[in-house]
Amino acid sequence: MNYALHNQELGHAAAGTEPVIFLKPDSALLKDGKPFFLPDFSADLQYETEVVVRICRLGKHIAPRFARRYYDAVTVGIDFTARDLQRRFRDGGLPWELSKGFDGSAVVGRFVPLEQAGGDVQRLDFHLDIDGREAQRGCTADMLFRVDDILAYVSRFMTLKMGDLLFTGTPAGVGPVAEGQHLEGYLGEEKLLDFHVR
């Protein structure tokens, strides 16, 4: 819930004063172009394209002004969401990790040094193509909560460790995926993510 237009498209209330945080287990990680297999427990599996930041050092109670020291690389990732499960859990006032944290639901592309991506994490253009057609586009300048502020906020509650990944939210344009589709994610014009849905 870090982009205003995405919140509108899903009918969420306006963003609060703090970022919305959830966790994905390490079993959710899918990388190296491996295919994503549609789960049998959802009839509405949707992509959410996001910039992903890689943590490079141990950190706790990090001040926003020092947060840049704690990440070294970025990529494009997909936060797959079982939207039907998420709606059902939310309507019942229940936690919705099962709709976000299932196996393979955190797809990440090839990481590049932030300097290679332009140097400013708050000025990154990114987009997703599905079967060669643009499906979603965003820019980190449009975030409601800046990357450094999210990192600082999370570090108040839990220690960040080397290799942890911070997905930073999705812009408007999320949608369903189907078997056989080819997904390609770009940071600027550089393709960092490339995989198929099975």
PDB file of C-alpha atoms in Angstrom:
ATOM      1  CA  MET A   1       0.000   0.000   0.000  1.00  0.00           C
ATOM      2  CA  ASN A   2       2.827   2.371  -0.922  1.00  0.00           C
ATOM      3  CA  TYR A   3       1.372   3.954  -4.083  1.00  0.00           C
ATOM      4  CA  ALA A   4      -1.807   6.059  -3.945  1.00  0.00           C
ATOM      5  CA  LEU A   5      -3.246   4.898  -7.292  1.00  0.00           C
ATOM      6  CA  HIS A   6      -2.793   1.236  -6.350  1.00  0.00           C
ATOM      7  CA  ASN A   7      -4.677   1.848  -3.110  1.00  0.00           C
ATOM      8  CA  GLN A   8      -7.492   3.410  -5.129  1.00  0.00           C
ATOM      9  CA  GLU A   9      -7.690   0.534  -7.612  1.00  0.00           C
ATOM     10  CA  LEU A  10      -8.126  -1.980  -4.772  1.00  0.00           C
ATOM     11  CA  GLY A  11     -10.525   0.247  -2.834  1.00  0.00           C
ATOM     12  CA  HIS A  12      -8.240   0.795   0.153  1.00  0.00           C
ATOM     13  CA  ALA A  13      -8.639   3.793   2.404  1.00  0.00           C
ATOM     14  CA  ALA A  14      -6.008   6.508   2.145  1.00  0.00           C
ATOM     15  CA  ALA A  15      -2.604   5.522   3.493  1.00  0.00           C
ATOM     16  CA  GLY A  16      -2.049   5.978   7.203  1.00  0.00           C
ATOM     17  CA  THR A  17       0.944   7.517   8.910  1.00  0.00           C
ATOM     18  CA  GLU A  18       2.946   4.276   8.917  1.00  0.00           C
ATOM     19  CA  PRO A  19       3.771   1.788   6.148  1.00  0.00           C
ATOM     20  CA  VAL A  20       1.885  -1.515   5.979  1.00  0.00           C
ATOM     21  CA  ILE A  21       4.340  -4.384   6.536  1.00  0.00           C
ATOM     22  CA  PHE A  22       4.036  -8.131   6.032  1.00  0.00           C
ATOM     23  CA  LEU A  23       6.567 -10.956   5.790  1.00  0.00           C
ATOM     24  CA  LYS A  24       7.257 -13.705   3.285  1.00  0.00           C
ATOM     25  CA  PRO A  25       9.220 -16.808   4.374  1.00  0.00           C
ATOM     26  CA  ASP A  26      12.376 -17.861   2.561  1.00  0.00           C
ATOM     27  CA  SER A  27      10.386 -20.663   0.893  1.00  0.00           C
ATOM     28  CA  ALA A  28       8.517 -17.926  -1.023  1.00  0.00           C
ATOM     29  CA  LEU A  29      11.689 -16.883  -2.843  1.00  0.00           C
ATOM     30  CA  LEU A  30      11.818 -17.701  -6.570  1.00  0.00           C
ATOM     31  CA  LYS A  31      14.859 -16.601  -8.582  1.00  0.00           C
ATOM     32  CA  ASP A  32      17.195 -17.406 -11.481  1.00  0.00           C
ATOM     33  CA  GLY A  33      14.368 -17.372 -14.020  1.00  0.00           C
ATOM     34  CA  LYS A  34      12.716 -20.495 -12.642  1.00  0.00           C
ATOM     35  CA  PRO A  35       9.050 -20.889 -13.617  1.00  0.00           C
ATOM     36  CA  PHE A  36       6.232 -19.895 -11.295  1.00  0.00           C
ATOM     37  CA  PHE A  37       3.652 -22.638 -10.800  1.00  0.00           C
ATOM     38  CA  LEU A  38       0.077 -21.522 -10.255  1.00  0.00           C
ATOM     39  CA  PRO A  39      -1.172 -22.788  -6.877  1.00  0.00           C
ATOM     40  CA  ASP A  40      -4.329 -24.881  -6.682  1.00  0.00           C
ATOM     41  CA  PHE A  41      -5.815 -22.896  -3.777  1.00  0.00           C
ATOM     42  CA  SER A  42      -6.543 -19.653  -5.647  1.00  0.00           C
ATOM     43  CA  ALA A  43      -8.735 -18.739  -8.598  1.00  0.00           C
ATOM     44  CA  ASP A  44      -7.453 -15.137  -8.677  1.00  0.00           C
ATOM     45  CA  LEU A  45      -3.657 -15.097  -8.621  1.00  0.00           C
ATOM     46  CA  GLN A  46      -2.335 -11.583  -9.322  1.00  0.00           C
ATOM     47  CA  TYR A  47       1.055 -10.003  -9.998  1.00  0.00           C
ATOM     48  CA  GLU A  48       2.343  -6.935  -8.161  1.00  0.00           C
ATOM     49  CA  THR A  49       5.536  -5.528  -9.685  1.00  0.00           C
ATOM     50  CA  GLU A  50       7.905  -3.906  -7.196  1.00  0.00           C
ATOM     51  CA  VAL A  51      11.401  -2.542  -6.770  1.00  0.00           C
ATOM     52  CA  VAL A  52      13.294  -4.843  -4.381  1.00  0.00           C
ATOM     53  CA  VAL A  53      16.185  -3.648  -2.217  1.00  0.00           C
ATOM     54  CA  ARG A  54      18.848  -6.057  -0.883  1.00  0.00           C
ATOM     55  CA  ILE A  55      20.093  -5.529   2.673  1.00  0.00           C
ATOM     56  CA  CYS A  56      23.895  -5.699   2.946  1.00  0.00           C
ATOM     57  CA  ARG A  57      24.601  -5.367   6.672  1.00  0.00           C
ATOM     58  CA  LEU A  58      23.131  -6.083  10.083  1.00  0.00           C
ATOM     59  CA  GLY A  59      20.931  -3.285  11.364  1.00  0.00           C
ATOM     60  CA  LYS A  60      18.571  -2.435  14.218  1.00  0.00           C
ATOM     61  CA  HIS A  61      16.966   0.935  15.057  1.00  0.00           C
ATOM     62  CA  ILE A  62      18.373   2.476  11.889  1.00  0.00           C
ATOM     63  CA  ALA A  63      17.871   6.218  11.511  1.00  0.00           C
ATOM     64  CA  PRO A  64      16.447   7.206   8.108  1.00  0.00           C
ATOM     65  CA  ARG A  65      19.474   9.403   7.386  1.00  0.00           C
ATOM     66  CA  PHE A  66      21.749   6.354   7.704  1.00  0.00           C
ATOM     67  CA  ALA A  67      19.494   3.832   5.952  1.00  0.00           C
ATOM     68  CA  ARG A  68      21.322   4.096   2.607  1.00  0.00           C
ATOM     69  CA  ARG A  69      24.317   2.385   4.211  1.00  0.00           C
ATOM     70  CA  TYR A  70      22.261  -0.783   4.732  1.00  0.00           C
ATOM     71  CA  TYR A  71      21.422  -1.735   1.136  1.00  0.00           C
ATOM     72  CA  ASP A  72      23.712  -2.259  -1.821  1.00  0.00           C
ATOM     73  CA  ALA A  73      21.652  -3.480  -4.771  1.00  0.00           C
ATOM     74  CA  VAL A  74      18.212  -3.362  -6.360  1.00  0.00           C
ATOM     75  CA  THR A  75      16.109  -5.387  -8.766  1.00  0.00           C
ATOM     76  CA  VAL A  76      12.550  -5.850  -9.967  1.00  0.00           C
ATOM     77  CA  GLY A  77      10.397  -8.448  -8.254  1.00  0.00           C
ATOM     78  CA  ILE A  78       6.872  -9.804  -8.246  1.00  0.00           C
ATOM     79  CA  ASP A  79       4.829 -10.032  -5.063  1.00  0.00           C
ATOM     80  CA  PHE A  80       2.335 -12.684  -6.144  1.00  0.00           C
ATOM     81  CA  THR A  81      -0.951 -12.407  -4.264  1.00  0.00           C
ATOM     82  CA  ALA A  82      -3.849 -14.832  -4.021  1.00  0.00           C
ATOM     83  CA  ARG A  83      -6.366 -11.990  -4.192  1.00  0.00           C
ATOM     84  CA  ASP A  84      -9.397 -14.137  -3.440  1.00  0.00           C
ATOM     85  CA  LEU A  85      -7.804 -15.445  -0.245  1.00  0.00           C
ATOM     86  CA  GLN A  86      -6.653 -11.967   0.726  1.00  0.00           C
ATOM     87  CA  ARG A  87     -10.184 -10.561   0.395  1.00  0.00           C
ATOM     88  CA  ARG A  88     -11.670 -13.398   2.423  1.00  0.00           C
ATOM     89  CA  PHE A  89      -9.115 -13.055   5.213  1.00  0.00           C
ATOM     90  CA  ARG A  90      -9.410  -9.262   5.321  1.00  0.00           C
ATOM     91  CA  ASP A  91     -13.202  -9.394   5.379  1.00  0.00           C
ATOM     92  CA  GLY A  92     -12.961 -11.711   8.371  1.00  0.00           C
ATOM     93  CA  GLY A  93     -10.458  -9.464  10.141  1.00  0.00           C
ATOM     94  CA  LEU A  94      -7.866 -12.243   9.932  1.00  0.00           C
ATOM     95  CA  PRO A  95      -4.144 -12.129   9.091  1.00  0.00           C
ATOM     96  CA  TRP A  96      -3.546 -12.480   5.357  1.00  0.00           C
ATOM     97  CA  GLU A  97       0.008 -13.884   5.179  1.00  0.00           C
ATOM     98  CA  LEU A  98      -1.249 -17.070   3.489  1.00  0.00           C
ATOM     99  CA  SER A  99      -2.364 -14.990   0.514  1.00  0.00           C
ATOM    100  CA  LYS A 100       1.129 -13.485   0.160  1.00  0.00           C
ATOM    101  CA  GLY A 101       3.648 -15.914   1.655  1.00  0.00           C
ATOM    102  CA  PHE A 102       3.051 -19.158  -0.200  1.00  0.00           C
ATOM    103  CA  ASP A 103       5.839 -21.043  -1.984  1.00  0.00           C
ATOM    104  CA  GLY A 104       7.246 -19.158  -4.972  1.00  0.00           C
ATOM    105  CA  SER A 105       5.283 -15.966  -4.283  1.00  0.00           C
ATOM    106  CA  ALA A 106       8.376 -13.716  -4.031  1.00  0.00           C
ATOM    107  CA  VAL A 107       9.954 -13.652  -7.478  1.00  0.00           C
ATOM    108  CA  VAL A 108      13.156 -11.632  -7.789  1.00  0.00           C
ATOM    109  CA  GLY A 109      15.260 -10.715 -10.772  1.00  0.00           C
ATOM    110  CA  ARG A 110      18.985 -10.207 -11.126  1.00  0.00           C
ATOM    111  CA  PHE A 111      20.317  -7.663  -8.637  1.00  0.00           C
ATOM    112  CA  VAL A 112      22.398  -4.726  -9.833  1.00  0.00           C
ATOM    113  CA  PRO A 113      24.342  -2.156  -7.782  1.00  0.00           C
ATOM    114  CA  LEU A 114      22.220   0.916  -7.078  1.00  0.00           C
ATOM    115  CA  GLU A 115      24.827   3.065  -8.846  1.00  0.00           C
ATOM    116  CA  GLN A 116      24.313   1.020 -12.029  1.00  0.00           C
ATOM    117  CA  ALA A 117      20.569   1.634 -11.764  1.00  0.00           C
ATOM    118  CA  GLY A 118      21.037   5.399 -11.580  1.00  0.00           C
ATOM    119  CA  GLY A 119      22.169   5.946  -7.999  1.00  0.00           C
ATOM    120  CA  ASP A 120      18.957   7.394  -6.523  1.00  0.00           C
ATOM    121  CA  VAL A 121      16.584   4.765  -5.175  1.00  0.00           C
ATOM    122  CA  GLN A 122      13.748   7.326  -5.235  1.00  0.00           C
ATOM    123  CA  ARG A 123      14.083   7.970  -8.974  1.00  0.00           C
ATOM    124  CA  LEU A 124      13.808   4.477 -10.426  1.00  0.00           C
ATOM    125  CA  ASP A 125      11.464   3.771 -13.323  1.00  0.00           C
ATOM    126  CA  PHE A 126      10.318   0.155 -13.593  1.00  0.00           C
ATOM    127  CA  HIS A 127       7.804  -1.840 -15.575  1.00  0.00           C
ATOM    128  CA  LEU A 128       6.469  -5.323 -16.276  1.00  0.00           C
ATOM    129  CA  ASP A 129       5.751  -6.809 -19.690  1.00  0.00           C
ATOM    130  CA  ILE A 130       3.509  -9.852 -20.074  1.00  0.00           C
ATOM    131  CA  ASP A 131       3.842 -11.694 -23.382  1.00  0.00           C
ATOM    132  CA  GLY A 132       5.660  -8.696 -24.840  1.00  0.00           C
ATOM    133  CA  ARG A 133       3.066  -6.069 -23.856  1.00  0.00           C
ATOM    134  CA  GLU A 134       3.403  -3.590 -21.023  1.00  0.00           C
ATOM    135  CA  ALA A 135       1.209  -4.592 -18.082  1.00  0.00           C
ATOM    136  CA  GLN A 136       2.380  -2.314 -15.272  1.00  0.00           C
ATOM    137  CA  ARG A 137       4.625   0.733 -14.898  1.00  0.00           C
ATOM    138  CA  GLY A 138       5.797   2.773 -11.945  1.00  0.00           C
ATOM    139  CA  CYS A 139       8.400   5.135 -10.548  1.00  0.00           C
ATOM    140  CA  THR A 140       9.736   5.082  -7.005  1.00  0.00           C
ATOM    141  CA  ALA A 141       9.355   8.878  -6.900  1.00  0.00           C
ATOM    142  CA  ASP A 142       5.615   8.221  -6.458  1.00  0.00           C
ATOM    143  CA  MET A 143       6.019   6.223  -3.241  1.00  0.00           C
ATOM    144  CA  LEU A 144       4.015   7.343  -0.222  1.00  0.00           C
ATOM    145  CA  PHE A 145       6.795   6.096   2.079  1.00  0.00           C
ATOM    146  CA  ARG A 146      10.399   6.440   0.907  1.00  0.00           C
ATOM    147  CA  VAL A 147      12.677   3.390   0.878  1.00  0.00           C
ATOM    148  CA  ASP A 148      14.900   4.763   3.650  1.00  0.00           C
ATOM    149  CA  ASP A 149      11.881   5.489   5.845  1.00  0.00           C
ATOM    150  CA  ILE A 150      10.473   1.980   5.318  1.00  0.00           C
ATOM    151  CA  LEU A 151      13.814   0.419   6.178  1.00  0.00           C
ATOM    152  CA  ALA A 152      14.112   2.547   9.321  1.00  0.00           C
ATOM    153  CA  TYR A 153      10.535   1.702  10.324  1.00  0.00           C
ATOM    154  CA  VAL A 154      10.996  -2.059   9.898  1.00  0.00           C
ATOM    155  CA  SER A 155      14.277  -1.957  11.851  1.00  0.00           C
ATOM    156  CA  ARG A 156      12.435  -0.635  14.910  1.00  0.00           C
ATOM    157  CA  PHE A 157      10.664  -3.992  15.202  1.00  0.00           C
ATOM    158  CA  MET A 158      13.076  -6.555  13.794  1.00  0.00           C
ATOM    159  CA  THR A 159      16.771  -6.806  13.108  1.00  0.00           C
ATOM    160  CA  LEU A 160      17.609  -6.603   9.426  1.00  0.00           C
ATOM    161  CA  LYS A 161      20.216  -9.108   8.297  1.00  0.00           C
ATOM    162  CA  MET A 162      22.526  -9.358   5.332  1.00  0.00           C
ATOM    163  CA  GLY A 163      20.617 -10.870   2.418  1.00  0.00           C
ATOM    164  CA  ASP A 164      17.156  -9.811   3.588  1.00  0.00           C
ATOM    165  CA  LEU A 165      15.006  -8.408   0.791  1.00  0.00           C
ATOM    166  CA  LEU A 166      12.723  -5.395   1.090  1.00  0.00           C
ATOM    167  CA  PHE A 167       9.872  -5.300  -1.429  1.00  0.00           C
ATOM    168  CA  THR A 168       8.829  -1.645  -1.611  1.00  0.00           C
ATOM    169  CA  GLY A 169       5.234  -1.695  -2.844  1.00  0.00           C
ATOM    170  CA  THR A 170       3.430  -1.832  -6.167  1.00  0.00           C
ATOM    171  CA  PRO A 171       1.960   0.917  -8.339  1.00  0.00           C
ATOM    172  CA  ALA A 172      -1.429   0.779 -10.033  1.00  0.00           C
ATOM    173  CA  GLY A 173      -1.973  -1.812 -12.744  1.00  0.00           C
ATOM    174  CA  VAL A 174      -1.957  -5.121 -10.871  1.00  0.00           C
ATOM    175  CA  GLY A 175      -3.797  -7.994 -12.514  1.00  0.00           C
ATOM    176  CA  PRO A 176      -4.212 -11.740 -12.921  1.00  0.00           C
ATOM    177  CA  VAL A 177      -1.725 -14.163 -14.442  1.00  0.00           C
ATOM    178  CA  ALA A 178      -2.481 -17.272 -16.443  1.00  0.00           C
ATOM    179  CA  GLU A 179      -0.682 -20.459 -17.330  1.00  0.00           C
ATOM    180  CA  GLY A 180       1.758 -20.075 -20.213  1.00  0.00           C
ATOM    181  CA  GLN A 181       2.381 -16.355 -19.803  1.00  0.00           C
ATOM    182  CA  HIS A 182       5.883 -14.873 -20.095  1.00  0.00           C
ATOM    183  CA  LEU A 183       6.736 -12.143 -17.564  1.00  0.00           C
ATOM    184  CA  GLU A 184       9.650  -9.730 -18.007  1.00  0.00           C
ATOM    185  CA  GLY A 185      10.566  -7.026 -15.489  1.00  0.00           C
ATOM    186  CA  TYR A 186      12.636  -3.941 -16.268  1.00  0.00           C
ATOM    187  CA  LEU A 187      14.463  -1.345 -14.207  1.00  0.00           C
ATOM    188  CA  GLY A 188      14.715   1.560 -16.606  1.00  0.00           C
ATOM    189  CA  GLU A 189      15.412  -0.176 -19.905  1.00  0.00           C
ATOM    190  CA  GLU A 190      17.431  -3.030 -18.396  1.00  0.00           C
ATOM    191  CA  LYS A 191      15.665  -6.379 -18.185  1.00  0.00           C
ATOM    192  CA  LEU A 192      16.357  -7.958 -14.796  1.00  0.00           C
ATOM    193  CA  LEU A 193      13.455 -10.407 -14.487  1.00  0.00           C
ATOM    194  CA  ASP A 194      12.423 -13.077 -16.976  1.00  0.00           C
ATOM    195  CA  PHE A 195      10.273 -16.140 -16.219  1.00  0.00           C
ATOM    196  CA  HIS A 196       7.202 -18.124 -17.285  1.00  0.00           C
ATOM    197  CA  VAL A 197       3.981 -19.098 -15.531  1.00  0.00           C
ATOM    198  CA  ARG A 198       3.253 -22.822 -15.505  1.00  0.00           C
TER     199      ARG A 198
END
